[in-house]
PDB file of C-alpha atoms in Angstrom:
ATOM      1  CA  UNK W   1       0.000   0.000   0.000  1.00 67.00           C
ATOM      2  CA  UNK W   2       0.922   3.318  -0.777  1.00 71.00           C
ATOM      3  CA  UNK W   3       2.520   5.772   2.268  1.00 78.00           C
ATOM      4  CA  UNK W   4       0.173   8.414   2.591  1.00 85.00           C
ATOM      5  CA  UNK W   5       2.418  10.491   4.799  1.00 93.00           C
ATOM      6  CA  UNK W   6       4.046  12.290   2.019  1.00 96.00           C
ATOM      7  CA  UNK W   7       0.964  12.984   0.544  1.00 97.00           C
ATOM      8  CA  UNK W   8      -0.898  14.331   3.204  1.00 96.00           C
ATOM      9  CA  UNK W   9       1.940  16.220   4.516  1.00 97.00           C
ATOM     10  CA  UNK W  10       2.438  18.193   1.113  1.00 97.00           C
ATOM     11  CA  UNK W  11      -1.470  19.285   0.688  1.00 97.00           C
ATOM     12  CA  UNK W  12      -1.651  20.875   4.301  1.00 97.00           C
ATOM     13  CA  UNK W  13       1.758  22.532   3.247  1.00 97.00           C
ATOM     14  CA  UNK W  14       0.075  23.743  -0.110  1.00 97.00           C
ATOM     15  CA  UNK W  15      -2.751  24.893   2.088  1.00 97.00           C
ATOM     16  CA  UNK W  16      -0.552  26.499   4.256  1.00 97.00           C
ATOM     17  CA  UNK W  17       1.130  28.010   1.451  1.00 97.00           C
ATOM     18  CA  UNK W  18       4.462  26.880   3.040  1.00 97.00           C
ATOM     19  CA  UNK W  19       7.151  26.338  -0.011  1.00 98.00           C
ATOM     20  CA  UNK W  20       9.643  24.807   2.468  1.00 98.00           C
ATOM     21  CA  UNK W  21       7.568  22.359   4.030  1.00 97.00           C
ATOM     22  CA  UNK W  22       6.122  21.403   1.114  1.00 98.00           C
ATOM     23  CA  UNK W  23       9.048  20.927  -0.959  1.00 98.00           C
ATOM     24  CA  UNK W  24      10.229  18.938   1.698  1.00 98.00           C
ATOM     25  CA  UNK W  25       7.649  15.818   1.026  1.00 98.00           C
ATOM     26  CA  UNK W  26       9.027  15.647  -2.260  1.00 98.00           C
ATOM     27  CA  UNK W  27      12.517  13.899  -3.474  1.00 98.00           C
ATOM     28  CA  UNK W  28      15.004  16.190  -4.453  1.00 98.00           C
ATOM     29  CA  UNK W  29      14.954  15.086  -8.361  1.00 97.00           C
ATOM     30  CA  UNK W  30      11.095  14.543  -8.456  1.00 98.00           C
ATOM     31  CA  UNK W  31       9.440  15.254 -11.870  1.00 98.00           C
ATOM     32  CA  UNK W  32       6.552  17.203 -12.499  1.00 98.00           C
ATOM     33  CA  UNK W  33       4.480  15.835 -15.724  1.00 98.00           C
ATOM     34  CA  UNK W  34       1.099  17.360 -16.835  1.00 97.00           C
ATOM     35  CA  UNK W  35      -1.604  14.606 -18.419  1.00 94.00           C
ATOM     36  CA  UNK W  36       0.267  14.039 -21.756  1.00 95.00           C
ATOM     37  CA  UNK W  37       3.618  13.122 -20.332  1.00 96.00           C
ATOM     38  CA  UNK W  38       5.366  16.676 -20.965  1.00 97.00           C
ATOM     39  CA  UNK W  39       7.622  17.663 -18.083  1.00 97.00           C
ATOM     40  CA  UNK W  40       6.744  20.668 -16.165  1.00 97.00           C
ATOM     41  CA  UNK W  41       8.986  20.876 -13.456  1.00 97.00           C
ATOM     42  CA  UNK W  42      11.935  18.554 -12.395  1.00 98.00           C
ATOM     43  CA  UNK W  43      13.774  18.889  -9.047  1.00 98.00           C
ATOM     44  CA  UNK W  44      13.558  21.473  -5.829  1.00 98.00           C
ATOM     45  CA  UNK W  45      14.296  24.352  -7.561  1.00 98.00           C
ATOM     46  CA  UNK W  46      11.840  24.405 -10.353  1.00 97.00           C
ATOM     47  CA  UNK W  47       9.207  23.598  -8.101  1.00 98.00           C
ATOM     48  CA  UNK W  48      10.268  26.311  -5.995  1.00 98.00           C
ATOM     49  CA  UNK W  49      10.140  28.903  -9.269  1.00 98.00           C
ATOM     50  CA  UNK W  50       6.752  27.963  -9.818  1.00 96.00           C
ATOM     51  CA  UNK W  51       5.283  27.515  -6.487  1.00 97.00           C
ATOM     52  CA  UNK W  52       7.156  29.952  -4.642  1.00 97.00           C
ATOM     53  CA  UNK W  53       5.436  33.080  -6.727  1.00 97.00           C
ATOM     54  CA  UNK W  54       2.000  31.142  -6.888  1.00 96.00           C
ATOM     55  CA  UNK W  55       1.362  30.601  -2.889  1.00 97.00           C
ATOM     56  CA  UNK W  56       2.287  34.734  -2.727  1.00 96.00           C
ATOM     57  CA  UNK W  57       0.302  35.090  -5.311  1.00 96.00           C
ATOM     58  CA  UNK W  58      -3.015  33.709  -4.261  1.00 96.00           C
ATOM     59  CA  UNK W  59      -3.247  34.177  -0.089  1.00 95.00           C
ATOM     60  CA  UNK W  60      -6.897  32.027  -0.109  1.00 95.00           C
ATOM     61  CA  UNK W  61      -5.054  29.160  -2.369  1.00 96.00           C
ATOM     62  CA  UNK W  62      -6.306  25.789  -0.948  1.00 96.00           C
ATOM     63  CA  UNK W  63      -7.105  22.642  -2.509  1.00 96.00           C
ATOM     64  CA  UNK W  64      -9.315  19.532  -1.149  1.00 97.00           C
ATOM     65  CA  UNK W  65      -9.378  16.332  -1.335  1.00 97.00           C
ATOM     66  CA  UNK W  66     -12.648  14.952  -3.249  1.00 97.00           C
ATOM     67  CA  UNK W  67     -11.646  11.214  -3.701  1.00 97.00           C
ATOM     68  CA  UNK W  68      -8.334   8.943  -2.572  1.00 97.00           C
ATOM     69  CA  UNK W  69      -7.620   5.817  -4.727  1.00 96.00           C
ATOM     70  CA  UNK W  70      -4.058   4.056  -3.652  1.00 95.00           C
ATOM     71  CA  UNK W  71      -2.729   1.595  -5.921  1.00 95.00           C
ATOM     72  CA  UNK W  72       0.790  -0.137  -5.012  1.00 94.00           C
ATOM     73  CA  UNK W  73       3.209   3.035  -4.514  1.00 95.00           C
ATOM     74  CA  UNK W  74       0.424   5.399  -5.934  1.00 97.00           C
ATOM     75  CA  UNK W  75      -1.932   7.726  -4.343  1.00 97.00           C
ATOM     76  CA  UNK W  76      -4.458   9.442  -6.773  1.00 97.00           C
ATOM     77  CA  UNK W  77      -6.624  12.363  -5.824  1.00 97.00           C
ATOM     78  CA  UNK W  78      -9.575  14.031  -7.684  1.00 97.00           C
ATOM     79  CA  UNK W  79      -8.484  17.682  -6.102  1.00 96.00           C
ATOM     80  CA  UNK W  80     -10.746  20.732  -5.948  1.00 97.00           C
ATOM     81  CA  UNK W  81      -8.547  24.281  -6.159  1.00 96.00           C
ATOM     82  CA  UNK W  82     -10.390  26.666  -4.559  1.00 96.00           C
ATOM     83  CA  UNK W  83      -8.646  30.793  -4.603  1.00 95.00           C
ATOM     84  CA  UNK W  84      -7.038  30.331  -8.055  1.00 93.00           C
ATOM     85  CA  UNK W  85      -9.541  31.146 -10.888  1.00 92.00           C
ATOM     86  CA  UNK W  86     -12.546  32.832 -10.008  1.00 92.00           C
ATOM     87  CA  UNK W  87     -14.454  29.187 -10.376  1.00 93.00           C
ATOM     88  CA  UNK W  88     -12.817  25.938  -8.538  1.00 94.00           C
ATOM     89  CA  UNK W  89     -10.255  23.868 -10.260  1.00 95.00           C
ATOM     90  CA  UNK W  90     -11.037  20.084 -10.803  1.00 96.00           C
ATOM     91  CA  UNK W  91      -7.666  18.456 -10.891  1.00 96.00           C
ATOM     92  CA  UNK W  92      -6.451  15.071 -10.855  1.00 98.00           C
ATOM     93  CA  UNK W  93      -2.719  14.240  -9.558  1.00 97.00           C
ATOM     94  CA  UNK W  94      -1.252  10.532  -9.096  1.00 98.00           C
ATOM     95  CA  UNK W  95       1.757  10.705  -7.013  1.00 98.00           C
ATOM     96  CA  UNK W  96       4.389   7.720  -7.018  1.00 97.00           C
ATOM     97  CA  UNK W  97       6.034   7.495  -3.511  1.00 97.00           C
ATOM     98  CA  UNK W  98       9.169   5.991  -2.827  1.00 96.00           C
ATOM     99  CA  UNK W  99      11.216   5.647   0.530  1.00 95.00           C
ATOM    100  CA  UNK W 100       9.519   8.022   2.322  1.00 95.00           C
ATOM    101  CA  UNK W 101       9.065  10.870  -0.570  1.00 97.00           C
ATOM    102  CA  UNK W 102       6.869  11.565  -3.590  1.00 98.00           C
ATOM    103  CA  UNK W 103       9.361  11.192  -6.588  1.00 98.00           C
ATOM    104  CA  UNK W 104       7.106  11.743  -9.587  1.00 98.00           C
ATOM    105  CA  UNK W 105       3.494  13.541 -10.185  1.00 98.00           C
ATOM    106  CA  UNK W 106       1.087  13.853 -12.798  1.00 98.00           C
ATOM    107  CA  UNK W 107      -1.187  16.444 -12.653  1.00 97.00           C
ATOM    108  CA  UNK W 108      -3.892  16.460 -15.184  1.00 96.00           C
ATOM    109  CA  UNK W 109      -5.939  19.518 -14.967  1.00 87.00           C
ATOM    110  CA  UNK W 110     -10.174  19.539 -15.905  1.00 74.00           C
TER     111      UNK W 110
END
């Protein structure tokens, strides 16, 4: 089964809008991929160039959980993005977790 710790620990750092904390549930060389495979972000400090700006950005950013599948090393949420766009985000991200930290992500945006 999947280790949710990660997980968890990086969406109430996101909600928090805390870059450190939740950079730190992430391996150092994780990649970033959107739906069709293309590579958005790869290691610490691309994440931190896009997410850094984007929690300072948006001071009511949250997102919530709507559904939790685990599969083997893989957690996959249907996510809800509220203080973003004017209208909530439907999102779906499948992280892969590996000792102890989420090395890969795709995020597939609806």
């Amino acid at each position: 089964m999947a280790d949710l710790g990660p997980v968890e620990a990086q969406i109430e750092a996101y909600n928090a809008r805390d870059v450190d904390r939740f950079l730190a549930s992430y391996a150092p060389d994780v990649v970033v991929q959107d739906g069709a495979g293309n590579t958005l972000m790869q290691g610490h400090e691309s994440m931190r160039a896009e997410y850094e700006p984007f929690f300072a950005e948006h001071p009511e950013l949250r997102g919530e959980i709507v559904h939790r599948i685990t599969a083997g090393d893989y957690v996959i949420d249907e996510e809800l993005i509220l203080g973003w766009q004017p209208e909530p985000v439907r999102a779906v991200a499948i992280y892969h977790v590996a000792d102890g930290r989420i090395d890969h992500v795709r995020l597939i945006e609806g």
